[in-house]
Amino acid sequence: MTIAPHEPVPYAEATDPAYAVRAAETFTLRKAGPDLLVLSGPCPRCAAPLEVALPHMVFRGREGVFALFRPSHPRPASDVRDEPVVCACEGHHPDRPEGHKGCGAYWVLRISSGDA
Ligand SMILES: [Zn+2]
Ligand SMILES: [Zn+2]
């Protein structure tokens, strides 16, 4: 699959195993508050920068040791959570229904605290 830089991909609610693989490699997780984690990275479909707040996510693990896994990754022994992510970019995508955001891509990020 190729993404033409000057031609926005049409809106399509779709997922692809490659989205999760790419997002696991490019997304980062940071602590934005005492009870708030934020995932950020480029949408694997339309490449728009995304931020996903995870307000109710608490890890026992030390800060800075979060790891992201693709869903096919074997479940580690540590705390793991599968977080569904939907593209909510502000970019223009043809064929997008009224009231929708993003390009329609969705995928799952497997997040581990790294706390073995
Ligand atoms: Zn987009
Ligand atoms: Zn997108």
JSON list of C-alpha atoms and ligand atoms in Angstrom, two decimals:
[
{"chain": "A", "resi": 1, "resn": "MET", "atom": "CA", "xyz": [0.00, 0.00, 0.00]},
{"chain": "A", "resi": 2, "resn": "THR", "atom": "CA", "xyz": [1.31, 3.43, -0.86]},
{"chain": "A", "resi": 3, "resn": "ILE", "atom": "CA", "xyz": [0.20, 6.82, 0.39]},
{"chain": "A", "resi": 4, "resn": "ALA", "atom": "CA", "xyz": [0.31, 9.62, -2.14]},
{"chain": "A", "resi": 5, "resn": "PRO", "atom": "CA", "xyz": [1.41, 12.73, -0.25]},
{"chain": "A", "resi": 6, "resn": "HIS", "atom": "CA", "xyz": [-0.74, 15.21, -2.12]},
{"chain": "A", "resi": 7, "resn": "GLU", "atom": "CA", "xyz": [-3.86, 13.16, -2.58]},
{"chain": "A", "resi": 8, "resn": "PRO", "atom": "CA", "xyz": [-5.77, 12.40, 0.62]},
{"chain": "A", "resi": 9, "resn": "VAL", "atom": "CA", "xyz": [-6.93, 8.83, 1.00]},
{"chain": "A", "resi": 10, "resn": "PRO", "atom": "CA", "xyz": [-10.72, 8.49, 0.80]},
{"chain": "A", "resi": 11, "resn": "TYR", "atom": "CA", "xyz": [-12.55, 7.86, 4.06]},
{"chain": "A", "resi": 12, "resn": "ALA", "atom": "CA", "xyz": [-12.97, 4.15, 4.70]},
{"chain": "A", "resi": 13, "resn": "GLU", "atom": "CA", "xyz": [-13.71, 2.38, 7.97]},
{"chain": "A", "resi": 14, "resn": "ALA", "atom": "CA", "xyz": [-11.08, -0.27, 7.70]},
{"chain": "A", "resi": 15, "resn": "THR", "atom": "CA", "xyz": [-8.33, -1.99, 9.57]},
{"chain": "A", "resi": 16, "resn": "ASP", "atom": "CA", "xyz": [-5.32, -3.87, 8.37]},
{"chain": "A", "resi": 17, "resn": "PRO", "atom": "CA", "xyz": [-2.76, -5.92, 10.28]},
{"chain": "A", "resi": 18, "resn": "ALA", "atom": "CA", "xyz": [-0.14, -3.57, 8.88]},
{"chain": "A", "resi": 19, "resn": "TYR", "atom": "CA", "xyz": [-1.70, -0.62, 10.77]},
{"chain": "A", "resi": 20, "resn": "ALA", "atom": "CA", "xyz": [-1.06, -2.21, 14.13]},
{"chain": "A", "resi": 21, "resn": "VAL", "atom": "CA", "xyz": [2.43, -3.25, 13.13]},
{"chain": "A", "resi": 22, "resn": "ARG", "atom": "CA", "xyz": [3.34, 0.21, 11.95]},
{"chain": "A", "resi": 23, "resn": "ALA", "atom": "CA", "xyz": [1.70, 1.96, 14.91]},
{"chain": "A", "resi": 24, "resn": "ALA", "atom": "CA", "xyz": [3.52, -0.29, 17.37]},
{"chain": "A", "resi": 25, "resn": "GLU", "atom": "CA", "xyz": [6.77, 0.93, 15.85]},
{"chain": "A", "resi": 26, "resn": "THR", "atom": "CA", "xyz": [5.95, 4.63, 15.60]},
{"chain": "A", "resi": 27, "resn": "PHE", "atom": "CA", "xyz": [3.63, 5.46, 18.51]},
{"chain": "A", "resi": 28, "resn": "THR", "atom": "CA", "xyz": [4.94, 6.59, 21.85]},
{"chain": "A", "resi": 29, "resn": "LEU", "atom": "CA", "xyz": [3.28, 6.62, 25.25]},
{"chain": "A", "resi": 30, "resn": "ARG", "atom": "CA", "xyz": [3.92, 9.40, 27.71]},
{"chain": "A", "resi": 31, "resn": "LYS", "atom": "CA", "xyz": [2.63, 10.37, 31.09]},
{"chain": "A", "resi": 32, "resn": "ALA", "atom": "CA", "xyz": [0.68, 13.65, 30.84]},
{"chain": "A", "resi": 33, "resn": "GLY", "atom": "CA", "xyz": [-0.64, 13.78, 34.39]},
{"chain": "A", "resi": 34, "resn": "PRO", "atom": "CA", "xyz": [-0.98, 11.79, 37.58]},
{"chain": "A", "resi": 35, "resn": "ASP", "atom": "CA", "xyz": [-3.77, 9.71, 36.05]},
{"chain": "A", "resi": 36, "resn": "LEU", "atom": "CA", "xyz": [-3.37, 10.41, 32.37]},
{"chain": "A", "resi": 37, "resn": "LEU", "atom": "CA", "xyz": [-1.36, 8.69, 29.70]},
{"chain": "A", "resi": 38, "resn": "VAL", "atom": "CA", "xyz": [-1.21, 9.94, 26.14]},
{"chain": "A", "resi": 39, "resn": "LEU", "atom": "CA", "xyz": [-0.45, 7.88, 23.07]},
{"chain": "A", "resi": 40, "resn": "SER", "atom": "CA", "xyz": [0.92, 9.82, 20.14]},
{"chain": "A", "resi": 41, "resn": "GLY", "atom": "CA", "xyz": [2.13, 8.99, 16.69]},
{"chain": "A", "resi": 42, "resn": "PRO", "atom": "CA", "xyz": [1.24, 9.17, 13.02]},
{"chain": "A", "resi": 43, "resn": "CYS", "atom": "CA", "xyz": [-1.88, 7.49, 11.67]},
{"chain": "A", "resi": 44, "resn": "PRO", "atom": "CA", "xyz": [-0.62, 4.40, 9.81]},
{"chain": "A", "resi": 45, "resn": "ARG", "atom": "CA", "xyz": [-3.12, 5.04, 7.03]},
{"chain": "A", "resi": 46, "resn": "CYS", "atom": "CA", "xyz": [-3.16, 8.80, 6.41]},
{"chain": "A", "resi": 47, "resn": "ALA", "atom": "CA", "xyz": [-0.01, 9.77, 8.35]},
{"chain": "A", "resi": 48, "resn": "ALA", "atom": "CA", "xyz": [-1.76, 12.55, 10.30]},
{"chain": "A", "resi": 49, "resn": "PRO", "atom": "CA", "xyz": [-0.31, 13.13, 13.78]},
{"chain": "A", "resi": 50, "resn": "LEU", "atom": "CA", "xyz": [-2.65, 11.65, 16.38]},
{"chain": "A", "resi": 51, "resn": "GLU", "atom": "CA", "xyz": [-2.94, 11.96, 20.14]},
{"chain": "A", "resi": 52, "resn": "VAL", "atom": "CA", "xyz": [-5.02, 9.52, 22.14]},
{"chain": "A", "resi": 53, "resn": "ALA", "atom": "CA", "xyz": [-5.67, 10.23, 25.81]},
{"chain": "A", "resi": 54, "resn": "LEU", "atom": "CA", "xyz": [-5.95, 7.23, 28.09]},
{"chain": "A", "resi": 55, "resn": "PRO", "atom": "CA", "xyz": [-7.39, 8.78, 31.26]},
{"chain": "A", "resi": 56, "resn": "HIS", "atom": "CA", "xyz": [-8.14, 5.64, 33.23]},
{"chain": "A", "resi": 57, "resn": "MET", "atom": "CA", "xyz": [-5.00, 3.76, 32.59]},
{"chain": "A", "resi": 58, "resn": "VAL", "atom": "CA", "xyz": [-2.85, 3.04, 35.59]},
{"chain": "A", "resi": 59, "resn": "PHE", "atom": "CA", "xyz": [0.29, 1.02, 35.54]},
{"chain": "A", "resi": 60, "resn": "ARG", "atom": "CA", "xyz": [2.25, -0.39, 38.38]},
{"chain": "A", "resi": 61, "resn": "GLY", "atom": "CA", "xyz": [5.36, -0.24, 36.28]},
{"chain": "A", "resi": 62, "resn": "ARG", "atom": "CA", "xyz": [7.95, 2.47, 36.44]},
{"chain": "A", "resi": 63, "resn": "GLU", "atom": "CA", "xyz": [7.45, 5.53, 34.32]},
{"chain": "A", "resi": 64, "resn": "GLY", "atom": "CA", "xyz": [9.23, 5.41, 31.01]},
{"chain": "A", "resi": 65, "resn": "VAL", "atom": "CA", "xyz": [9.24, 1.67, 30.60]},
{"chain": "A", "resi": 66, "resn": "PHE", "atom": "CA", "xyz": [6.02, 1.34, 28.65]},
{"chain": "A", "resi": 67, "resn": "ALA", "atom": "CA", "xyz": [6.19, -0.83, 25.62]},
{"chain": "A", "resi": 68, "resn": "LEU", "atom": "CA", "xyz": [3.93, -1.10, 22.63]},
{"chain": "A", "resi": 69, "resn": "PHE", "atom": "CA", "xyz": [3.31, -4.40, 20.95]},
{"chain": "A", "resi": 70, "resn": "ARG", "atom": "CA", "xyz": [1.59, -5.47, 17.81]},
{"chain": "A", "resi": 71, "resn": "PRO", "atom": "CA", "xyz": [-1.51, -7.56, 18.58]},
{"chain": "A", "resi": 72, "resn": "SER", "atom": "CA", "xyz": [0.13, -10.73, 17.32]},
{"chain": "A", "resi": 73, "resn": "HIS", "atom": "CA", "xyz": [2.87, -10.34, 19.91]},
{"chain": "A", "resi": 74, "resn": "PRO", "atom": "CA", "xyz": [2.68, -13.05, 22.56]},
{"chain": "A", "resi": 75, "resn": "ARG", "atom": "CA", "xyz": [1.07, -11.70, 25.67]},
{"chain": "A", "resi": 76, "resn": "PRO", "atom": "CA", "xyz": [3.83, -10.95, 28.19]},
{"chain": "A", "resi": 77, "resn": "ALA", "atom": "CA", "xyz": [3.46, -11.77, 31.85]},
{"chain": "A", "resi": 78, "resn": "SER", "atom": "CA", "xyz": [3.29, -8.11, 32.83]},
{"chain": "A", "resi": 79, "resn": "ASP", "atom": "CA", "xyz": [0.24, -5.86, 32.82]},
{"chain": "A", "resi": 80, "resn": "VAL", "atom": "CA", "xyz": [-1.07, -5.68, 29.31]},
{"chain": "A", "resi": 81, "resn": "ARG", "atom": "CA", "xyz": [-3.92, -3.79, 27.82]},
{"chain": "A", "resi": 82, "resn": "ASP", "atom": "CA", "xyz": [-5.25, -3.83, 24.29]},
{"chain": "A", "resi": 83, "resn": "GLU", "atom": "CA", "xyz": [-6.22, -0.30, 23.37]},
{"chain": "A", "resi": 84, "resn": "PRO", "atom": "CA", "xyz": [-8.39, 0.24, 20.31]},
{"chain": "A", "resi": 85, "resn": "VAL", "atom": "CA", "xyz": [-7.30, 3.34, 18.40]},
{"chain": "A", "resi": 86, "resn": "VAL", "atom": "CA", "xyz": [-9.34, 5.14, 15.78]},
{"chain": "A", "resi": 87, "resn": "CYS", "atom": "CA", "xyz": [-7.92, 7.80, 13.50]},
{"chain": "A", "resi": 88, "resn": "ALA", "atom": "CA", "xyz": [-9.44, 11.15, 14.48]},
{"chain": "A", "resi": 89, "resn": "CYS", "atom": "CA", "xyz": [-7.36, 13.44, 12.33]},
{"chain": "A", "resi": 90, "resn": "GLU", "atom": "CA", "xyz": [-8.56, 16.85, 11.20]},
{"chain": "A", "resi": 91, "resn": "GLY", "atom": "CA", "xyz": [-7.41, 16.24, 7.67]},
{"chain": "A", "resi": 92, "resn": "HIS", "atom": "CA", "xyz": [-9.61, 16.13, 4.63]},
{"chain": "A", "resi": 93, "resn": "HIS", "atom": "CA", "xyz": [-10.71, 12.77, 3.34]},
{"chain": "A", "resi": 94, "resn": "PRO", "atom": "CA", "xyz": [-13.11, 12.44, 0.43]},
{"chain": "A", "resi": 95, "resn": "ASP", "atom": "CA", "xyz": [-16.31, 10.44, 0.96]},
{"chain": "A", "resi": 96, "resn": "ARG", "atom": "CA", "xyz": [-16.30, 11.06, 4.72]},
{"chain": "A", "resi": 97, "resn": "PRO", "atom": "CA", "xyz": [-19.81, 10.97, 6.17]},
{"chain": "A", "resi": 98, "resn": "GLU", "atom": "CA", "xyz": [-21.11, 14.07, 7.92]},
{"chain": "A", "resi": 99, "resn": "GLY", "atom": "CA", "xyz": [-20.10, 14.22, 11.57]},
{"chain": "A", "resi": 100, "resn": "HIS", "atom": "CA", "xyz": [-17.22, 11.77, 11.23]},
{"chain": "A", "resi": 101, "resn": "LYS", "atom": "CA", "xyz": [-13.59, 12.50, 11.89]},
{"chain": "A", "resi": 102, "resn": "GLY", "atom": "CA", "xyz": [-10.41, 10.90, 10.71]},
{"chain": "A", "resi": 103, "resn": "CYS", "atom": "CA", "xyz": [-9.74, 8.69, 7.72]},
{"chain": "A", "resi": 104, "resn": "GLY", "atom": "CA", "xyz": [-11.67, 5.70, 9.09]},
{"chain": "A", "resi": 105, "resn": "ALA", "atom": "CA", "xyz": [-8.65, 3.62, 10.02]},
{"chain": "A", "resi": 106, "resn": "TYR", "atom": "CA", "xyz": [-8.70, 1.72, 13.28]},
{"chain": "A", "resi": 107, "resn": "TRP", "atom": "CA", "xyz": [-6.39, -0.77, 14.92]},
{"chain": "A", "resi": 108, "resn": "VAL", "atom": "CA", "xyz": [-5.35, -2.13, 18.29]},
{"chain": "A", "resi": 109, "resn": "LEU", "atom": "CA", "xyz": [-2.25, -1.26, 20.24]},
{"chain": "A", "resi": 110, "resn": "ARG", "atom": "CA", "xyz": [-1.06, -3.74, 22.80]},
{"chain": "A", "resi": 111, "resn": "ILE", "atom": "CA", "xyz": [0.43, -1.81, 25.67]},
{"chain": "A", "resi": 112, "resn": "SER", "atom": "CA", "xyz": [2.55, -3.23, 28.42]},
{"chain": "A", "resi": 113, "resn": "SER", "atom": "CA", "xyz": [3.80, -1.51, 31.54]},
{"chain": "A", "resi": 114, "resn": "GLY", "atom": "CA", "xyz": [7.03, -3.42, 31.21]},
{"chain": "A", "resi": 115, "resn": "ASP", "atom": "CA", "xyz": [6.56, -4.50, 34.82]},
{"chain": "A", "resi": 116, "resn": "ALA", "atom": "CA", "xyz": [7.74, -8.08, 34.68]},
{"chain": "B", "resi": 1, "resn": "ZN", "atom": "ZN", "xyz": [-6.27, 11.79, 7.98]},
{"chain": "B", "resi": 2, "resn": "ZN", "atom": "ZN", "xyz": [-5.90, 8.44, 9.47]}
]
